[in-house]
PDB file of C-alpha atoms in Angstrom:
ATOM      1  CA  MET A   1     122.678 118.684  64.237  1.00 83.00           C
ATOM      2  CA  ALA A   2     121.190 121.846  65.310  1.00 90.00           C
ATOM      3  CA  SER A   3     121.138 125.015  63.421  1.00 94.00           C
ATOM      4  CA  VAL A   4     119.782 128.198  64.737  1.00 96.00           C
ATOM      5  CA  ASN A   5     119.876 131.240  61.747  1.00 97.00           C
ATOM      6  CA  THR A   6     118.632 134.720  61.406  1.00 97.00           C
ATOM      7  CA  ARG A   7     116.203 134.833  58.089  1.00 97.00           C
ATOM      8  CA  LYS A   8     113.979 137.520  56.875  1.00 97.00           C
ATOM      9  CA  HIS A   9     110.186 137.182  56.029  1.00 97.00           C
ATOM     10  CA  PRO A  10     108.632 138.570  53.149  1.00 96.00           C
ATOM     11  CA  ASN A  11     107.009 141.543  54.734  1.00 94.00           C
ATOM     12  CA  GLY A  12     110.460 142.646  56.226  1.00 95.00           C
ATOM     13  CA  LEU A  13     110.620 141.228  59.609  1.00 97.00           C
ATOM     14  CA  ASP A  14     113.396 139.267  61.272  1.00 98.00           C
ATOM     15  CA  TYR A  15     113.233 135.871  62.826  1.00 98.00           C
ATOM     16  CA  ILE A  16     115.524 133.506  64.294  1.00 98.00           C
ATOM     17  CA  GLU A  17     114.928 129.796  62.620  1.00 98.00           C
ATOM     18  CA  ILE A  18     115.733 126.863  64.664  1.00 98.00           C
ATOM     19  CA  ASP A  19     116.140 123.515  63.269  1.00 97.00           C
ATOM     20  CA  THR A  20     117.102 119.920  65.323  1.00 97.00           C
ATOM     21  CA  PRO A  21     117.112 116.487  65.053  1.00 96.00           C
ATOM     22  CA  LEU A  22     114.391 116.946  67.697  1.00 97.00           C
ATOM     23  CA  CYS A  23     111.938 120.325  66.666  1.00 98.00           C
ATOM     24  CA  TYR A  24     111.481 122.942  63.925  1.00 98.00           C
ATOM     25  CA  GLY A  25     110.842 126.617  65.553  1.00 98.00           C
ATOM     26  CA  ARG A  26     110.787 130.065  64.430  1.00 98.00           C
ATOM     27  CA  ILE A  27     110.843 132.908  66.727  1.00 98.00           C
ATOM     28  CA  PHE A  28     110.537 136.561  65.674  1.00 98.00           C
ATOM     29  CA  LEU A  29     112.342 139.635  67.141  1.00 98.00           C
ATOM     30  CA  GLN A  30     109.508 141.545  66.990  1.00 98.00           C
ATOM     31  CA  GLY A  31     107.710 140.659  70.252  1.00 98.00           C
ATOM     32  CA  ALA A  32     110.462 137.814  70.848  1.00 98.00           C
ATOM     33  CA  GLN A  33     107.315 135.962  69.372  1.00 98.00           C
ATOM     34  CA  ILE A  34     107.591 132.222  68.486  1.00 98.00           C
ATOM     35  CA  ASP A  35     105.124 131.161  65.797  1.00 98.00           C
ATOM     36  CA  SER A  36     106.017 127.980  65.134  1.00 98.00           C
ATOM     37  CA  PHE A  37     107.162 125.050  67.029  1.00 98.00           C
ATOM     38  CA  VAL A  38     106.626 121.195  65.853  1.00 98.00           C
ATOM     39  CA  PRO A  39     108.457 118.629  67.164  1.00 98.00           C
ATOM     40  CA  LYS A  40     109.724 116.025  64.443  1.00 97.00           C
ATOM     41  CA  GLY A  41     107.171 113.535  63.353  1.00 96.00           C
ATOM     42  CA  LYS A  42     104.624 115.333  65.587  1.00 97.00           C
ATOM     43  CA  ALA A  43     101.826 117.941  64.689  1.00 97.00           C
ATOM     44  CA  PRO A  44     102.548 121.338  65.129  1.00 98.00           C
ATOM     45  CA  LEU A  45     101.972 123.031  68.805  1.00 98.00           C
ATOM     46  CA  LEU A  46     101.274 126.412  67.923  1.00 98.00           C
ATOM     47  CA  TRP A  47      98.633 128.003  65.633  1.00 98.00           C
ATOM     48  CA  VAL A  48      98.603 131.131  63.804  1.00 98.00           C
ATOM     49  CA  SER A  49      95.804 132.546  61.616  1.00 98.00           C
ATOM     50  CA  PRO A  50      96.081 132.075  58.185  1.00 97.00           C
ATOM     51  CA  ALA A  51      94.984 136.146  57.680  1.00 97.00           C
ATOM     52  CA  ASP A  52      97.825 137.412  59.502  1.00 97.00           C
ATOM     53  CA  ASP A  53     100.155 139.522  57.413  1.00 94.00           C
ATOM     54  CA  TYR A  54     103.341 139.427  59.523  1.00 96.00           C
ATOM     55  CA  LEU A  55     103.415 143.439  59.141  1.00 94.00           C
ATOM     56  CA  PRO A  56     106.004 145.399  61.284  1.00 95.00           C
ATOM     57  CA  GLY A  57     104.283 146.995  64.186  1.00 93.00           C
ATOM     58  CA  SER A  58     101.320 144.484  64.311  1.00 91.00           C
ATOM     59  CA  GLY A  59     101.399 141.912  66.644  1.00 90.00           C
ATOM     60  CA  ILE A  60     100.986 138.331  65.281  1.00 96.00           C
ATOM     61  CA  ARG A  61      97.633 136.777  65.348  1.00 97.00           C
ATOM     62  CA  GLY A  62      99.164 133.499  66.897  1.00 98.00           C
ATOM     63  CA  GLY A  63     101.792 131.632  68.230  1.00 98.00           C
ATOM     64  CA  ILE A  64     103.007 132.977  71.955  1.00 98.00           C
ATOM     65  CA  PRO A  65     102.777 136.893  72.108  1.00 98.00           C
ATOM     66  CA  VAL A  66     103.976 138.426  75.085  1.00 98.00           C
ATOM     67  CA  CYS A  67     101.410 140.590  77.188  1.00 98.00           C
ATOM     68  CA  TRP A  68     103.528 142.858  79.104  1.00 98.00           C
ATOM     69  CA  PRO A  69     103.396 144.781  81.411  1.00 98.00           C
ATOM     70  CA  TRP A  70      99.673 144.731  81.840  1.00 98.00           C
ATOM     71  CA  PHE A  71      97.453 142.228  80.721  1.00 97.00           C
ATOM     72  CA  GLY A  72      94.412 143.055  79.051  1.00 93.00           C
ATOM     73  CA  MET A  73      92.910 146.874  78.973  1.00 89.00           C
ATOM     74  CA  HIS A  74      95.232 149.647  80.790  1.00 94.00           C
ATOM     75  CA  ALA A  75      92.918 151.917  82.969  1.00 89.00           C
ATOM     76  CA  ASN A  76      94.484 154.759  80.290  1.00 93.00           C
ATOM     77  CA  GLU A  77      92.196 153.106  77.379  1.00 90.00           C
ATOM     78  CA  SER A  78      94.555 155.164  75.055  1.00 93.00           C
ATOM     79  CA  TRP A  79      97.308 152.500  75.803  1.00 95.00           C
ATOM     80  CA  PRO A  80      97.897 149.684  73.878  1.00 94.00           C
ATOM     81  CA  GLN A  81      96.083 146.518  75.049  1.00 93.00           C
ATOM     82  CA  HIS A  82      97.721 143.830  76.361  1.00 96.00           C
ATOM     83  CA  GLY A  83     100.834 146.356  77.012  1.00 97.00           C
ATOM     84  CA  PHE A  84     103.909 147.141  74.616  1.00 97.00           C
ATOM     85  CA  ALA A  85     106.225 144.596  74.373  1.00 98.00           C
ATOM     86  CA  ARG A  86     104.923 142.541  71.703  1.00 96.00           C
ATOM     87  CA  THR A  87     105.211 144.997  69.119  1.00 96.00           C
ATOM     88  CA  ARG A  88     108.437 146.000  70.038  1.00 98.00           C
ATOM     89  CA  LEU A  89     111.693 144.604  68.603  1.00 98.00           C
ATOM     90  CA  TRP A  90     113.707 142.509  71.269  1.00 98.00           C
ATOM     91  CA  GLN A  91     117.413 141.573  70.831  1.00 98.00           C
ATOM     92  CA  LEU A  92     118.973 138.338  71.031  1.00 98.00           C
ATOM     93  CA  GLU A  93     121.355 138.330  73.826  1.00 98.00           C
ATOM     94  CA  ARG A  94     122.212 134.667  73.826  1.00 97.00           C
ATOM     95  CA  THR A  95     122.234 131.252  72.042  1.00 97.00           C
ATOM     96  CA  HIS A  96     123.642 127.902  73.147  1.00 97.00           C
ATOM     97  CA  ILE A  97     123.327 124.287  71.426  1.00 96.00           C
ATOM     98  CA  SER A  98     123.990 121.654  73.721  1.00 90.00           C
ATOM     99  CA  ASN A  99     123.390 118.429  71.535  1.00 83.00           C
ATOM    100  CA  GLU A 100     119.749 118.168  70.398  1.00 90.00           C
ATOM    101  CA  ARG A 101     118.707 120.963  72.484  1.00 95.00           C
ATOM    102  CA  VAL A 102     118.762 124.646  71.967  1.00 98.00           C
ATOM    103  CA  GLU A 103     118.479 127.835  74.163  1.00 98.00           C
ATOM    104  CA  LEU A 104     118.213 131.326  73.591  1.00 98.00           C
ATOM    105  CA  SER A 105     117.565 134.403  75.410  1.00 98.00           C
ATOM    106  CA  PHE A 106     115.998 138.185  74.036  1.00 98.00           C
ATOM    107  CA  THR A 107     116.060 141.208  76.265  1.00 98.00           C
ATOM    108  CA  LEU A 108     113.977 144.291  75.704  1.00 98.00           C
ATOM    109  CA  LYS A 109     115.267 147.760  76.231  1.00 97.00           C
ATOM    110  CA  LEU A 110     112.953 150.264  76.648  1.00 96.00           C
ATOM    111  CA  SER A 111     112.896 153.538  74.543  1.00 96.00           C
ATOM    112  CA  ASP A 112     111.635 156.734  75.462  1.00 96.00           C
ATOM    113  CA  GLU A 113     108.160 156.222  74.629  1.00 96.00           C
ATOM    114  CA  ASP A 114     108.117 152.727  76.634  1.00 97.00           C
ATOM    115  CA  LYS A 115     109.092 154.411  79.576  1.00 96.00           C
ATOM    116  CA  GLY A 116     106.455 156.889  79.405  1.00 96.00           C
ATOM    117  CA  TYR A 117     103.963 153.715  80.011  1.00 97.00           C
ATOM    118  CA  TRP A 118     106.749 152.208  82.136  1.00 97.00           C
ATOM    119  CA  PRO A 119     108.814 154.663  84.155  1.00 97.00           C
ATOM    120  CA  HIS A 120     110.180 152.115  86.323  1.00 97.00           C
ATOM    121  CA  ASP A 121     113.710 150.604  87.026  1.00 97.00           C
ATOM    122  CA  THR A 122     113.168 147.000  86.016  1.00 97.00           C
ATOM    123  CA  GLU A 123     114.600 144.275  83.587  1.00 98.00           C
ATOM    124  CA  VAL A 124     112.317 142.010  81.215  1.00 98.00           C
ATOM    125  CA  ARG A 125     113.846 138.862  79.312  1.00 98.00           C
ATOM    126  CA  LEU A 126     112.542 135.766  77.539  1.00 98.00           C
ATOM    127  CA  ASP A 127     113.981 132.449  77.677  1.00 98.00           C
ATOM    128  CA  PHE A 128     113.070 129.420  75.092  1.00 98.00           C
ATOM    129  CA  VAL A 129     114.299 126.114  75.556  1.00 98.00           C
ATOM    130  CA  LEU A 130     113.150 124.255  72.503  1.00 98.00           C
ATOM    131  CA  SER A 131     113.715 120.549  72.169  1.00 98.00           C
ATOM    132  CA  ASP A 132     110.647 117.989  71.921  1.00 97.00           C
ATOM    133  CA  SER A 133     109.343 120.372  74.037  1.00 98.00           C
ATOM    134  CA  LEU A 134     108.851 124.052  74.261  1.00 98.00           C
ATOM    135  CA  ARG A 135     109.479 126.101  77.371  1.00 98.00           C
ATOM    136  CA  VAL A 136     109.190 129.677  77.325  1.00 98.00           C
ATOM    137  CA  SER A 137     109.930 132.040  80.489  1.00 98.00           C
ATOM    138  CA  LEU A 138     109.277 135.614  81.218  1.00 98.00           C
ATOM    139  CA  ILE A 139     111.670 137.183  83.536  1.00 98.00           C
ATOM    140  CA  ASN A 140     111.284 140.214  85.587  1.00 98.00           C
ATOM    141  CA  ARG A 141     113.790 141.619  88.073  1.00 98.00           C
ATOM    142  CA  ASN A 142     113.295 144.567  90.146  1.00 98.00           C
ATOM    143  CA  LEU A 143     116.443 146.951  89.470  1.00 98.00           C
ATOM    144  CA  GLY A 144     114.725 149.967  91.854  1.00 96.00           C
ATOM    145  CA  GLU A 145     114.308 150.551  95.264  1.00 97.00           C
ATOM    146  CA  GLN A 146     110.309 150.896  95.209  1.00 96.00           C
ATOM    147  CA  SER A 147     108.296 147.957  94.797  1.00 98.00           C
ATOM    148  CA  VAL A 148     106.479 147.246  91.091  1.00 98.00           C
ATOM    149  CA  THR A 149     103.339 146.015  90.248  1.00 98.00           C
ATOM    150  CA  LEU A 150     102.414 144.500  87.041  1.00 98.00           C
ATOM    151  CA  THR A 151     100.287 141.695  85.504  1.00 98.00           C
ATOM    152  CA  GLN A 152     101.618 139.289  82.524  1.00 98.00           C
ATOM    153  CA  ALA A 153     100.676 136.728  80.177  1.00 98.00           C
ATOM    154  CA  LEU A 154     102.329 134.429  77.865  1.00 98.00           C
ATOM    155  CA  HIS A 155      99.107 134.272  75.235  1.00 98.00           C
ATOM    156  CA  THR A 156      99.696 130.826  73.454  1.00 98.00           C
ATOM    157  CA  TYR A 157      96.853 129.745  70.666  1.00 98.00           C
ATOM    158  CA  PHE A 158      96.867 126.299  70.466  1.00 98.00           C
ATOM    159  CA  PRO A 159      95.936 123.829  66.973  1.00 98.00           C
ATOM    160  CA  ILE A 160      92.868 121.970  67.899  1.00 98.00           C
ATOM    161  CA  GLY A 161      91.740 120.841  64.990  1.00 96.00           C
ATOM    162  CA  ASP A 162      88.078 121.558  66.233  1.00 98.00           C
ATOM    163  CA  ILE A 163      86.545 123.413  68.735  1.00 98.00           C
ATOM    164  CA  HIS A 164      83.479 121.210  68.939  1.00 98.00           C
ATOM    165  CA  GLN A 165      85.527 118.261  69.971  1.00 98.00           C
ATOM    166  CA  LEU A 166      87.861 119.984  71.824  1.00 98.00           C
ATOM    167  CA  ARG A 167      88.142 118.941  75.820  1.00 98.00           C
ATOM    168  CA  ALA A 168      89.999 121.158  77.993  1.00 98.00           C
ATOM    169  CA  THR A 169      90.963 119.507  81.778  1.00 98.00           C
ATOM    170  CA  GLY A 170      92.766 120.347  84.709  1.00 98.00           C
ATOM    171  CA  PHE A 171      90.443 123.207  85.908  1.00 98.00           C
ATOM    172  CA  ALA A 172      88.237 121.083  89.155  1.00 98.00           C
ATOM    173  CA  GLY A 173      88.814 123.195  92.157  1.00 97.00           C
ATOM    174  CA  SER A 174      89.844 126.753  90.591  1.00 98.00           C
ATOM    175  CA  GLN A 175      87.515 129.788  90.102  1.00 98.00           C
ATOM    176  CA  TYR A 176      87.056 132.251  87.081  1.00 98.00           C
ATOM    177  CA  ILE A 177      85.496 135.722  86.208  1.00 98.00           C
ATOM    178  CA  GLU A 178      84.465 135.662  82.731  1.00 98.00           C
ATOM    179  CA  PHE A 179      82.837 138.888  80.650  1.00 95.00           C
ATOM    180  CA  GLY A 180      83.678 141.291  83.824  1.00 93.00           C
ATOM    181  CA  GLU A 181      81.117 138.660  86.112  1.00 96.00           C
ATOM    182  CA  GLY A 182      82.046 136.220  88.705  1.00 96.00           C
ATOM    183  CA  PRO A 183      84.219 134.907  90.250  1.00 96.00           C
ATOM    184  CA  TYR A 184      82.525 131.597  89.872  1.00 98.00           C
ATOM    185  CA  ALA A 185      83.517 127.980  91.309  1.00 98.00           C
ATOM    186  CA  GLN A 186      84.628 125.467  89.005  1.00 97.00           C
ATOM    187  CA  VAL A 187      83.609 122.432  89.944  1.00 96.00           C
ATOM    188  CA  GLU A 188      83.858 120.248  86.855  1.00 97.00           C
ATOM    189  CA  ASP A 189      87.567 119.251  85.896  1.00 98.00           C
ATOM    190  CA  GLU A 190      86.656 119.264  82.198  1.00 98.00           C
ATOM    191  CA  VAL A 191      85.876 122.835  80.134  1.00 98.00           C
ATOM    192  CA  ARG A 192      83.866 122.230  76.559  1.00 98.00           C
ATOM    193  CA  PHE A 193      82.822 124.701  74.056  1.00 98.00           C
ATOM    194  CA  GLU A 194      79.816 125.688  72.876  1.00 97.00           C
ATOM    195  CA  ARG A 195      79.810 129.797  72.752  1.00 97.00           C
ATOM    196  CA  GLU A 196      82.459 132.593  73.445  1.00 98.00           C
ATOM    197  CA  THR A 197      84.862 131.686  75.992  1.00 98.00           C
ATOM    198  CA  ASP A 198      87.098 134.213  78.012  1.00 98.00           C
ATOM    199  CA  ARG A 199      87.861 133.200  81.366  1.00 98.00           C
ATOM    200  CA  VAL A 200      90.336 134.251  83.515  1.00 98.00           C
ATOM    201  CA  TYR A 201      91.406 131.566  86.030  1.00 98.00           C
ATOM    202  CA  THR A 202      92.572 131.986  89.544  1.00 97.00           C
ATOM    203  CA  GLY A 203      93.796 129.240  92.081  1.00 96.00           C
ATOM    204  CA  LEU A 204      94.692 126.925  89.130  1.00 96.00           C
ATOM    205  CA  SER A 205      96.923 123.944  89.238  1.00 96.00           C
ATOM    206  CA  GLU A 206      99.781 123.731  87.254  1.00 97.00           C
ATOM    207  CA  LEU A 207      99.125 121.109  84.381  1.00 98.00           C
ATOM    208  CA  GLN A 208      96.063 121.539  82.110  1.00 98.00           C
ATOM    209  CA  LYS A 209      95.402 118.949  78.881  1.00 98.00           C
ATOM    210  CA  LEU A 210      93.917 119.983  75.504  1.00 98.00           C
ATOM    211  CA  HIS A 211      92.497 116.570  74.198  1.00 98.00           C
ATOM    212  CA  THR A 212      92.070 117.488  70.491  1.00 98.00           C
ATOM    213  CA  PRO A 213      91.542 114.986  67.296  1.00 96.00           C
ATOM    214  CA  ASN A 214      95.273 114.980  66.720  1.00 93.00           C
ATOM    215  CA  GLY A 215      96.124 114.068  70.021  1.00 97.00           C
ATOM    216  CA  THR A 216      96.593 115.476  73.735  1.00 98.00           C
ATOM    217  CA  ILE A 217      98.356 118.584  74.570  1.00 98.00           C
ATOM    218  CA  LEU A 218     100.012 118.972  78.240  1.00 98.00           C
ATOM    219  CA  VAL A 219     100.178 122.655  79.152  1.00 98.00           C
ATOM    220  CA  ARG A 220     101.986 123.074  82.443  1.00 98.00           C
ATOM    221  CA  ARG A 221     102.906 126.534  84.096  1.00 98.00           C
ATOM    222  CA  GLU A 222     105.071 127.355  86.580  1.00 98.00           C
ATOM    223  CA  GLN A 223     105.212 130.728  89.239  1.00 98.00           C
ATOM    224  CA  SER A 224     101.570 131.036  88.073  1.00 98.00           C
ATOM    225  CA  HIS A 225      98.317 130.521  89.636  1.00 96.00           C
ATOM    226  CA  SER A 226      96.121 132.137  87.156  1.00 98.00           C
ATOM    227  CA  ALA A 227      95.524 131.131  83.612  1.00 98.00           C
ATOM    228  CA  VAL A 228      93.424 132.990  80.562  1.00 98.00           C
ATOM    229  CA  LEU A 229      91.194 130.069  78.229  1.00 98.00           C
ATOM    230  CA  TRP A 230      89.856 132.015  75.215  1.00 98.00           C
ATOM    231  CA  ASN A 231      88.180 130.922  72.254  1.00 98.00           C
ATOM    232  CA  PRO A 232      85.787 134.135  70.542  1.00 98.00           C
ATOM    233  CA  TRP A 233      83.596 132.120  68.569  1.00 98.00           C
ATOM    234  CA  ILE A 234      81.439 133.460  65.774  1.00 97.00           C
ATOM    235  CA  ASP A 235      80.361 136.903  66.017  1.00 96.00           C
ATOM    236  CA  LYS A 236      83.762 138.235  67.456  1.00 96.00           C
ATOM    237  CA  SER A 237      85.620 136.309  65.003  1.00 96.00           C
ATOM    238  CA  LYS A 238      83.916 138.876  62.553  1.00 95.00           C
ATOM    239  CA  ARG A 239      85.235 141.518  64.448  1.00 95.00           C
ATOM    240  CA  LEU A 240      88.769 140.513  65.191  1.00 95.00           C
ATOM    241  CA  ALA A 241      91.409 141.904  63.062  1.00 92.00           C
ATOM    242  CA  ARG A 242      93.881 139.715  61.139  1.00 94.00           C
ATOM    243  CA  PHE A 243      91.432 136.674  61.557  1.00 95.00           C
ATOM    244  CA  GLN A 244      89.422 134.548  59.740  1.00 96.00           C
ATOM    245  CA  GLU A 245      85.433 134.268  60.295  1.00 96.00           C
ATOM    246  CA  GLN A 246      86.000 130.379  60.707  1.00 97.00           C
ATOM    247  CA  ASP A 247      89.428 130.298  62.408  1.00 98.00           C
ATOM    248  CA  TYR A 248      87.775 129.833  65.889  1.00 98.00           C
ATOM    249  CA  LEU A 249      86.871 126.444  64.523  1.00 98.00           C
ATOM    250  CA  SER A 250      90.632 125.371  65.024  1.00 98.00           C
ATOM    251  CA  MET A 251      92.057 127.161  67.689  1.00 98.00           C
ATOM    252  CA  VAL A 252      91.819 128.055  71.691  1.00 98.00           C
ATOM    253  CA  CYS A 253      94.219 129.872  73.908  1.00 98.00           C
ATOM    254  CA  LEU A 254      95.299 128.932  76.780  1.00 98.00           C
ATOM    255  CA  GLU A 255      97.435 131.477  78.865  1.00 98.00           C
ATOM    256  CA  ALA A 256      99.991 131.493  81.520  1.00 98.00           C
ATOM    257  CA  ALA A 257      99.244 134.230  83.508  1.00 98.00           C
ATOM    258  CA  ASN A 258      99.791 136.899  86.252  1.00 98.00           C
ATOM    259  CA  VAL A 259      96.461 138.357  87.205  1.00 97.00           C
ATOM    260  CA  LEU A 260      93.947 139.601  89.292  1.00 96.00           C
ATOM    261  CA  GLU A 261      95.198 138.474  92.970  1.00 96.00           C
ATOM    262  CA  ASP A 262      97.775 136.540  91.166  1.00 97.00           C
ATOM    263  CA  LYS A 263      99.055 139.610  89.748  1.00 97.00           C
ATOM    264  CA  LEU A 264     103.243 140.441  90.413  1.00 98.00           C
ATOM    265  CA  VAL A 265     104.324 142.254  93.153  1.00 98.00           C
ATOM    266  CA  LEU A 266     108.129 142.783  92.808  1.00 98.00           C
ATOM    267  CA  GLY A 267     110.163 144.024  95.827  1.00 98.00           C
ATOM    268  CA  PRO A 268     113.342 146.324  95.595  1.00 98.00           C
ATOM    269  CA  LYS A 269     115.904 143.779  94.197  1.00 97.00           C
ATOM    270  CA  GLN A 270     113.333 140.848  93.892  1.00 98.00           C
ATOM    271  CA  SER A 271     112.767 139.013  90.639  1.00 98.00           C
ATOM    272  CA  HIS A 272     110.290 136.781  89.166  1.00 98.00           C
ATOM    273  CA  THR A 273     110.046 134.166  86.316  1.00 98.00           C
ATOM    274  CA  LEU A 274     106.808 132.972  84.827  1.00 98.00           C
ATOM    275  CA  THR A 275     107.292 129.786  82.752  1.00 98.00           C
ATOM    276  CA  THR A 276     104.942 127.996  80.460  1.00 98.00           C
ATOM    277  CA  GLU A 277     106.166 124.408  78.943  1.00 98.00           C
ATOM    278  CA  ILE A 278     104.115 122.513  76.270  1.00 98.00           C
ATOM    279  CA  ARG A 279     104.373 119.340  74.648  1.00 98.00           C
ATOM    280  CA  TRP A 280     102.172 116.137  73.163  1.00 98.00           C
ATOM    281  CA  GLN A 281     101.521 113.598  75.805  1.00 97.00           C
ATOM    282  CA  GLU A 282     103.079 110.459  74.601  1.00 87.00           C
TER     283      GLU A 282
END
């Protein structure tokens, strides 16, 4: 029997706990950020740094932070990196349990401060479907009479066991920019990790695979032709907040995105859904 309950973290953050015959999950109202998804009988599919303190006002270093309504640094450098959605309180609007499948919908109501960053008439919603896989959809709707442009990402952190053994595949035929340089053509299908990696891919196929010592993770995207592949490696790990120096060994980010030429342009009354779905390969 599936259950959905509201709980409180010892440090004060409220979260939704999902427990079904197929999976366990935990979604915080701050950022509508899922930090745990574990298919029953299998290893976790999301990674969180042991250094994270789960404090109000700080995005969780792991799980799936929502980068919205911009990805990366804004042209105004004093504005928050990756937007403001990941530190705001979202509202749980809908819960639906059907057999062993749970569906949850969260919405973000913009404060006056948020409207200073984003003075557009839009709606944003985050939908989760939890079963033996995890499906996350970020839905934007333009309610106004003028076009709106934004960039966004579902910044997924994966547990990969050992970065030296990780093989990421599904990249052939795309191109990427890294550290502000490029674009470079991605000829080979496989990416291995021997240094800091911070690639923004475009022209990417919808399915990538993370081949780890614990099995293969399938990562699928919809309405997204761009993705970010990131591991901070040694030096940057020493500078990151809420991140241990050795954490780079056990994680990688592969993020469904709409960035660069894949940025989202919504005409009046248009909507768009960015989706990522993750599961262990059978």
